[in-house]
Amino acid sequence: MKSETQVIVRPARNLRGSVSLPGDKSISHRYAMLAGIADGPSRLENYSTGADCTSTLGCLRSLGIKWERVENAENAIAVQGSGLALAAPSEPLDCGNSGSTMRMLSGILAGQKFASQMTGDESLSRRPMQRVIAPLTAMGAQIASENGRPPLRITGADLEAIDYEMPVASAQVKTCLLFAALFADGETRIVEPLRTRDHGEVALTSFGAHLDRHKNEVRLRGGQRLRGLEARVPGDISSAAFFLCAAALFPNSQLTVTSLLMNPTRARLLDILMQMGLRISVTQLEETHGELVGTLQVQGGKLKGALIAGADSAALIDEIPVLAAIAPYTEQGIEVRDAKELRVKESDRIAAIAANLRALGAQVEEKEDGLKIPGGQTLRGAELESFGDHRIAMAFSIAALRAQGETLMRGSECAAISYPKFFDTLEGLVER
Ligand code: S3P
């Protein structure tokens, strides 16, 4: 097991400066997998530095896909696509902490001519996989699991297209099925209950696939070949969320975020923060390979409260931890509803948020599918737990910036799952 580290976070006065984020985690996984099954070479710049995306690269290598880090280029990887047929791995594929790796890659493995096994760490081993097992089985793959949880043993098959209404709103599942659809005979149709992030659809198009989209429905015909891509991954908005929320804590903050992913299915946080009182202006907006990228200028202000419910809860699923962590400092507080998916993330995030807020001395009401956090509270620094969950470690390091006294975050090393340089970058932006 990896050794635990801890960080001390001291209160801050302000956030000032300019930051550009490592490549978006969701896009990095998808680009790497599609580059692996494309015909010909791809070059991916600003590839996510997170350990999760390295897990994806490790799995791809075990499947015979050749890739290397490009020398003298920051976080660029060159991938030599294998085409749709991969090589049988000699060992189980280690997905580490990454649910995205396991769920999305299962769509590709389901269409291979061999059997393979996917494993993960303790946290990933608790996460629900029935959501990919059921539809992939309906397409013809055989998948053995531990009662719907990892490890997964996938025996690939000649897949049949499927017409599938997803019971859970999950972009990972949608992407998994679109990947499987490439290998299937006929046209696959997927309908999602709510619109989730569309990086799978956008990336497939960039790699040369044709798909049809209409509202919550996407259709893709099997047998299409992909071509390689040269692209730069836009900055991760879910990582930027920590700095945006930190800036929101102090009226005198001034922050610039350059080359940030602004895909409308990911940028709901910006609307919510603006409604709450943060002043955000966007410049240099451009589209690259179907993804919007822009520069943000952010100024602090008074922070009102917010209600996050329904489609917003799905759209903000990765940003709710940090919004909840700053909720006590808002005027009216924040209520989160319809977010029971948070209970099956890298940790039970509803329980983790409630535990850390209470440790900081805050009032919080924990519900089965959300939280109610009153505003106008004063918090005091405390000893907090990351629960081995990167977003919890980072979210509560932000809350600590406005607490009275120091906060100790235990298990802070897990921030590296999505953002290894998070604490260094934060230190560079805070003024005390
Ligand atoms: C992701 C989708 C979301 C999100 C995860 C990344 C993706 O998960 O929480 O961090 O890249 O598709 P679900 O698909 O489980 O909602």
PDB file of N, CA, C and O and ligand atoms in Angstrom, residues 24-27 29-30 52 99-100 103-104 127 131 166 168-175 196-197 199-200 238 266 314 317-318 341-342 344-346 349 390-391, ligand 1:
ATOM      1  N   ASP A  24      -7.741  17.747 -19.274  1.00  0.00           N
ATOM      2  CA  ASP A  24      -8.952  17.208 -18.674  1.00  0.00           C
ATOM      3  C   ASP A  24      -8.886  15.678 -18.588  1.00  0.00           C
ATOM      4  O   ASP A  24      -8.524  15.005 -19.557  1.00  0.00           O
ATOM      5  N   LYS A  25      -9.277  15.176 -17.433  1.00  0.00           N
ATOM      6  CA  LYS A  25      -9.190  13.735 -17.175  1.00  0.00           C
ATOM      7  C   LYS A  25     -10.155  12.964 -18.077  1.00  0.00           C
ATOM      8  O   LYS A  25      -9.787  11.947 -18.677  1.00  0.00           O
ATOM      9  N   SER A  26     -11.385  13.436 -18.182  1.00  0.00           N
ATOM     10  CA  SER A  26     -12.382  12.713 -18.992  1.00  0.00           C
ATOM     11  C   SER A  26     -11.937  12.615 -20.447  1.00  0.00           C
ATOM     12  O   SER A  26     -12.062  11.563 -21.082  1.00  0.00           O
ATOM     13  N   ILE A  27     -11.426  13.716 -20.977  1.00  0.00           N
ATOM     14  CA  ILE A  27     -11.015  13.719 -22.386  1.00  0.00           C
ATOM     15  C   ILE A  27      -9.743  12.888 -22.561  1.00  0.00           C
ATOM     16  O   ILE A  27      -9.604  12.140 -23.532  1.00  0.00           O
ATOM     17  N   HIS A  29      -8.674  10.207 -20.966  1.00  0.00           N
ATOM     18  CA  HIS A  29      -8.991   8.760 -21.041  1.00  0.00           C
ATOM     19  C   HIS A  29      -9.528   8.390 -22.422  1.00  0.00           C
ATOM     20  O   HIS A  29      -9.129   7.400 -23.030  1.00  0.00           O
ATOM     21  N   ARG A  30     -10.477   9.197 -22.890  1.00  0.00           N
ATOM     22  CA  ARG A  30     -11.137   8.857 -24.162  1.00  0.00           C
ATOM     23  C   ARG A  30     -10.172   8.974 -25.336  1.00  0.00           C
ATOM     24  O   ARG A  30     -10.142   8.112 -26.214  1.00  0.00           O
ATOM     25  N   ASP A  52      -4.951   8.382 -12.626  1.00  0.00           N
ATOM     26  CA  ASP A  52      -6.021   7.642 -13.311  1.00  0.00           C
ATOM     27  C   ASP A  52      -5.727   7.497 -14.801  1.00  0.00           C
ATOM     28  O   ASP A  52      -5.944   6.429 -15.385  1.00  0.00           O
ATOM     29  N   GLY A  99     -12.364   4.361 -12.056  1.00  0.00           N
ATOM     30  CA  GLY A  99     -13.633   3.834 -12.558  1.00  0.00           C
ATOM     31  C   GLY A  99     -13.789   4.091 -14.043  1.00  0.00           C
ATOM     32  O   GLY A  99     -14.334   3.265 -14.776  1.00  0.00           O
ATOM     33  N   SER A 100     -13.303   5.243 -14.499  1.00  0.00           N
ATOM     34  CA  SER A 100     -13.395   5.569 -15.929  1.00  0.00           C
ATOM     35  C   SER A 100     -12.654   4.528 -16.762  1.00  0.00           C
ATOM     36  O   SER A 100     -13.142   4.077 -17.795  1.00  0.00           O
ATOM     37  N   ARG A 103     -14.651   1.146 -16.657  1.00  0.00           N
ATOM     38  CA  ARG A 103     -15.948   1.140 -17.350  1.00  0.00           C
ATOM     39  C   ARG A 103     -15.797   1.373 -18.849  1.00  0.00           C
ATOM     40  O   ARG A 103     -16.393   0.678 -19.652  1.00  0.00           O
ATOM     41  N   MET A 104     -14.983   2.349 -19.227  1.00  0.00           N
ATOM     42  CA  MET A 104     -14.894   2.641 -20.661  1.00  0.00           C
ATOM     43  C   MET A 104     -14.131   1.548 -21.406  1.00  0.00           C
ATOM     44  O   MET A 104     -14.524   1.154 -22.493  1.00  0.00           O
ATOM     45  N   ARG A 127     -16.888  -0.475  -6.303  1.00  0.00           N
ATOM     46  CA  ARG A 127     -17.782   0.356  -7.130  1.00  0.00           C
ATOM     47  C   ARG A 127     -18.668  -0.469  -8.074  1.00  0.00           C
ATOM     48  O   ARG A 127     -18.263  -1.520  -8.552  1.00  0.00           O
ATOM     49  N   ARG A 131     -23.854  -1.642 -14.152  1.00  0.00           N
ATOM     50  CA  ARG A 131     -24.296  -0.683 -15.164  1.00  0.00           C
ATOM     51  C   ARG A 131     -23.615  -0.867 -16.521  1.00  0.00           C
ATOM     52  O   ARG A 131     -24.155  -0.480 -17.532  1.00  0.00           O
ATOM     53  N   MET A 166     -30.574   3.868 -20.885  1.00  0.00           N
ATOM     54  CA  MET A 166     -29.738   3.747 -19.693  1.00  0.00           C
ATOM     55  C   MET A 166     -30.542   4.077 -18.434  1.00  0.00           C
ATOM     56  O   MET A 166     -31.150   5.130 -18.362  1.00  0.00           O
ATOM     57  N   VAL A 168     -29.197   4.623 -15.432  1.00  0.00           N
ATOM     58  CA  VAL A 168     -28.428   5.603 -14.632  1.00  0.00           C
ATOM     59  C   VAL A 168     -27.828   6.634 -15.595  1.00  0.00           C
ATOM     60  O   VAL A 168     -27.331   6.265 -16.656  1.00  0.00           O
ATOM     61  N   ALA A 169     -27.871   7.894 -15.207  1.00  0.00           N
ATOM     62  CA  ALA A 169     -27.211   8.925 -16.017  1.00  0.00           C
ATOM     63  C   ALA A 169     -25.716   8.819 -15.754  1.00  0.00           C
ATOM     64  O   ALA A 169     -25.243   9.207 -14.685  1.00  0.00           O
ATOM     65  N   SER A 170     -24.972   8.263 -16.692  1.00  0.00           N
ATOM     66  CA  SER A 170     -23.524   8.100 -16.509  1.00  0.00           C
ATOM     67  C   SER A 170     -22.806   8.205 -17.845  1.00  0.00           C
ATOM     68  O   SER A 170     -23.042   7.419 -18.763  1.00  0.00           O
ATOM     69  N   ALA A 171     -21.928   9.192 -17.936  1.00  0.00           N
ATOM     70  CA  ALA A 171     -21.171   9.381 -19.173  1.00  0.00           C
ATOM     71  C   ALA A 171     -20.175   8.247 -19.377  1.00  0.00           C
ATOM     72  O   ALA A 171     -19.834   7.914 -20.518  1.00  0.00           O
ATOM     73  N   GLN A 172     -19.723   7.657 -18.282  1.00  0.00           N
ATOM     74  CA  GLN A 172     -18.789   6.534 -18.426  1.00  0.00           C
ATOM     75  C   GLN A 172     -19.487   5.370 -19.103  1.00  0.00           C
ATOM     76  O   GLN A 172     -18.930   4.717 -19.988  1.00  0.00           O
ATOM     77  N   VAL A 173     -20.727   5.107 -18.686  1.00  0.00           N
ATOM     78  CA  VAL A 173     -21.477   3.993 -19.276  1.00  0.00           C
ATOM     79  C   VAL A 173     -21.804   4.296 -20.741  1.00  0.00           C
ATOM     80  O   VAL A 173     -21.638   3.452 -21.619  1.00  0.00           O
ATOM     81  N   LYS A 174     -22.238   5.527 -20.988  1.00  0.00           N
ATOM     82  CA  LYS A 174     -22.560   5.910 -22.370  1.00  0.00           C
ATOM     83  C   LYS A 174     -21.336   5.704 -23.273  1.00  0.00           C
ATOM     84  O   LYS A 174     -21.430   5.122 -24.356  1.00  0.00           O
ATOM     85  N   THR A 175     -20.170   6.161 -22.807  1.00  0.00           N
ATOM     86  CA  THR A 175     -18.949   6.022 -23.604  1.00  0.00           C
ATOM     87  C   THR A 175     -18.585   4.560 -23.800  1.00  0.00           C
ATOM     88  O   THR A 175     -18.221   4.134 -24.897  1.00  0.00           O
ATOM     89  N   THR A 196     -25.572  13.786 -20.162  1.00  0.00           N
ATOM     90  CA  THR A 196     -24.305  13.836 -19.422  1.00  0.00           C
ATOM     91  C   THR A 196     -23.213  14.343 -20.354  1.00  0.00           C
ATOM     92  O   THR A 196     -23.459  14.549 -21.548  1.00  0.00           O
ATOM     93  N   ARG A 197     -22.028  14.513 -19.816  1.00  0.00           N
ATOM     94  CA  ARG A 197     -20.902  15.038 -20.606  1.00  0.00           C
ATOM     95  C   ARG A 197     -20.782  14.259 -21.914  1.00  0.00           C
ATOM     96  O   ARG A 197     -20.949  13.039 -21.935  1.00  0.00           O
ATOM     97  N   HIS A 199     -18.100  14.032 -24.074  1.00  0.00           N
ATOM     98  CA  HIS A 199     -16.734  13.909 -24.637  1.00  0.00           C
ATOM     99  C   HIS A 199     -16.557  12.638 -25.459  1.00  0.00           C
ATOM    100  O   HIS A 199     -15.727  12.602 -26.357  1.00  0.00           O
ATOM    101  N   GLY A 200     -17.299  11.582 -25.121  1.00  0.00           N
ATOM    102  CA  GLY A 200     -17.204  10.342 -25.900  1.00  0.00           C
ATOM    103  C   GLY A 200     -17.658  10.591 -27.322  1.00  0.00           C
ATOM    104  O   GLY A 200     -16.969  10.225 -28.289  1.00  0.00           O
ATOM    105  N   SER A 238     -12.799  20.378 -13.907  1.00  0.00           N
ATOM    106  CA  SER A 238     -13.107  19.839 -12.570  1.00  0.00           C
ATOM    107  C   SER A 238     -11.941  20.081 -11.605  1.00  0.00           C
ATOM    108  O   SER A 238     -12.151  20.169 -10.395  1.00  0.00           O
ATOM    109  N   ARG A 266     -20.012  20.471 -19.366  1.00  0.00           N
ATOM    110  CA  ARG A 266     -19.120  20.441 -18.195  1.00  0.00           C
ATOM    111  C   ARG A 266     -19.076  21.768 -17.445  1.00  0.00           C
ATOM    112  O   ARG A 266     -18.513  21.830 -16.341  1.00  0.00           O
ATOM    113  N   ALA A 314     -26.427  16.006 -11.761  1.00  0.00           N
ATOM    114  CA  ALA A 314     -25.641  15.148 -12.660  1.00  0.00           C
ATOM    115  C   ALA A 314     -24.541  15.971 -13.337  1.00  0.00           C
ATOM    116  O   ALA A 314     -23.393  15.537 -13.442  1.00  0.00           O
ATOM    117  N   ILE A 317     -21.603  16.689 -10.893  1.00  0.00           N
ATOM    118  CA  ILE A 317     -21.328  15.580  -9.972  1.00  0.00           C
ATOM    119  C   ILE A 317     -19.897  15.625  -9.401  1.00  0.00           C
ATOM    120  O   ILE A 317     -19.686  15.336  -8.224  1.00  0.00           O
ATOM    121  N   ASP A 318     -18.918  16.045 -10.199  1.00  0.00           N
ATOM    122  CA  ASP A 318     -17.538  16.083  -9.688  1.00  0.00           C
ATOM    123  C   ASP A 318     -17.209  17.377  -8.940  1.00  0.00           C
ATOM    124  O   ASP A 318     -16.173  17.456  -8.270  1.00  0.00           O
ATOM    125  N   GLU A 341     -25.725   9.317  -6.571  1.00  0.00           N
ATOM    126  CA  GLU A 341     -24.524   8.764  -7.221  1.00  0.00           C
ATOM    127  C   GLU A 341     -23.253   9.107  -6.428  1.00  0.00           C
ATOM    128  O   GLU A 341     -22.255   8.404  -6.505  1.00  0.00           O
ATOM    129  N   LEU A 342     -23.302  10.216  -5.684  1.00  0.00           N
ATOM    130  CA  LEU A 342     -22.126  10.609  -4.896  1.00  0.00           C
ATOM    131  C   LEU A 342     -21.732   9.538  -3.886  1.00  0.00           C
ATOM    132  O   LEU A 342     -20.592   9.479  -3.446  1.00  0.00           O
ATOM    133  N   VAL A 344     -21.492   6.415  -4.450  1.00  0.00           N
ATOM    134  CA  VAL A 344     -20.728   5.310  -5.061  1.00  0.00           C
ATOM    135  C   VAL A 344     -19.567   5.826  -5.916  1.00  0.00           C
ATOM    136  O   VAL A 344     -19.183   5.226  -6.908  1.00  0.00           O
ATOM    137  N   LYS A 345     -19.016   6.954  -5.507  1.00  0.00           N
ATOM    138  CA  LYS A 345     -17.811   7.472  -6.175  1.00  0.00           C
ATOM    139  C   LYS A 345     -16.576   6.872  -5.473  1.00  0.00           C
ATOM    140  O   LYS A 345     -16.679   5.867  -4.791  1.00  0.00           O
ATOM    141  N   GLU A 346     -15.410   7.516  -5.621  1.00  0.00           N
ATOM    142  CA  GLU A 346     -14.174   6.976  -5.056  1.00  0.00           C
ATOM    143  C   GLU A 346     -14.311   6.757  -3.542  1.00  0.00           C
ATOM    144  O   GLU A 346     -13.646   5.925  -2.940  1.00  0.00           O
ATOM    145  N   ARG A 349     -19.144  10.050  -1.016  1.00  0.00           N
ATOM    146  CA  ARG A 349     -18.817  11.479  -0.916  1.00  0.00           C
ATOM    147  C   ARG A 349     -19.807  12.242  -0.052  1.00  0.00           C
ATOM    148  O   ARG A 349     -19.443  13.258   0.543  1.00  0.00           O
ATOM    149  N   HIS A 390      -9.499  11.744  -3.969  1.00  0.00           N
ATOM    150  CA  HIS A 390      -8.817  12.963  -4.427  1.00  0.00           C
ATOM    151  C   HIS A 390      -9.702  14.201  -4.321  1.00  0.00           C
ATOM    152  O   HIS A 390      -9.241  15.252  -3.879  1.00  0.00           O
ATOM    153  N   ARG A 391     -10.951  14.083  -4.707  1.00  0.00           N
ATOM    154  CA  ARG A 391     -11.767  15.308  -4.705  1.00  0.00           C
ATOM    155  C   ARG A 391     -12.107  15.760  -3.286  1.00  0.00           C
ATOM    156  O   ARG A 391     -12.272  16.950  -3.038  1.00  0.00           O
TER     157      ARG A 391
HETATM  158  C1  S3P B   1     -16.864  10.752 -15.972  1.00  0.00           C
HETATM  159  C2  S3P B   1     -18.188  10.666 -15.648  1.00  0.00           C
HETATM  160  C3  S3P B   1     -18.673  10.807 -14.270  1.00  0.00           C
HETATM  161  C4  S3P B   1     -17.645  11.493 -13.399  1.00  0.00           C
HETATM  162  C5  S3P B   1     -16.272  10.909 -13.558  1.00  0.00           C
HETATM  163  C6  S3P B   1     -15.808  11.019 -14.989  1.00  0.00           C
HETATM  164  C7  S3P B   1     -16.484  10.575 -17.381  1.00  0.00           C
HETATM  165  O1  S3P B   1     -18.909   9.519 -13.740  1.00  0.00           O
HETATM  166  O2  S3P B   1     -18.040  11.460 -12.052  1.00  0.00           O
HETATM  167  O3  S3P B   1     -15.353  11.583 -12.722  1.00  0.00           O
HETATM  168  O4  S3P B   1     -15.341  10.903 -17.760  1.00  0.00           O
HETATM  169  O5  S3P B   1     -17.337  10.109 -18.151  1.00  0.00           O
HETATM  170  P1  S3P B   1     -20.272   8.705 -14.021  1.00  0.00           P
HETATM  171  O6  S3P B   1     -20.262   8.269 -15.437  1.00  0.00           O
HETATM  172  O7  S3P B   1     -20.220   7.552 -13.065  1.00  0.00           O
HETATM  173  O8  S3P B   1     -21.373   9.656 -13.716  1.00  0.00           O
END
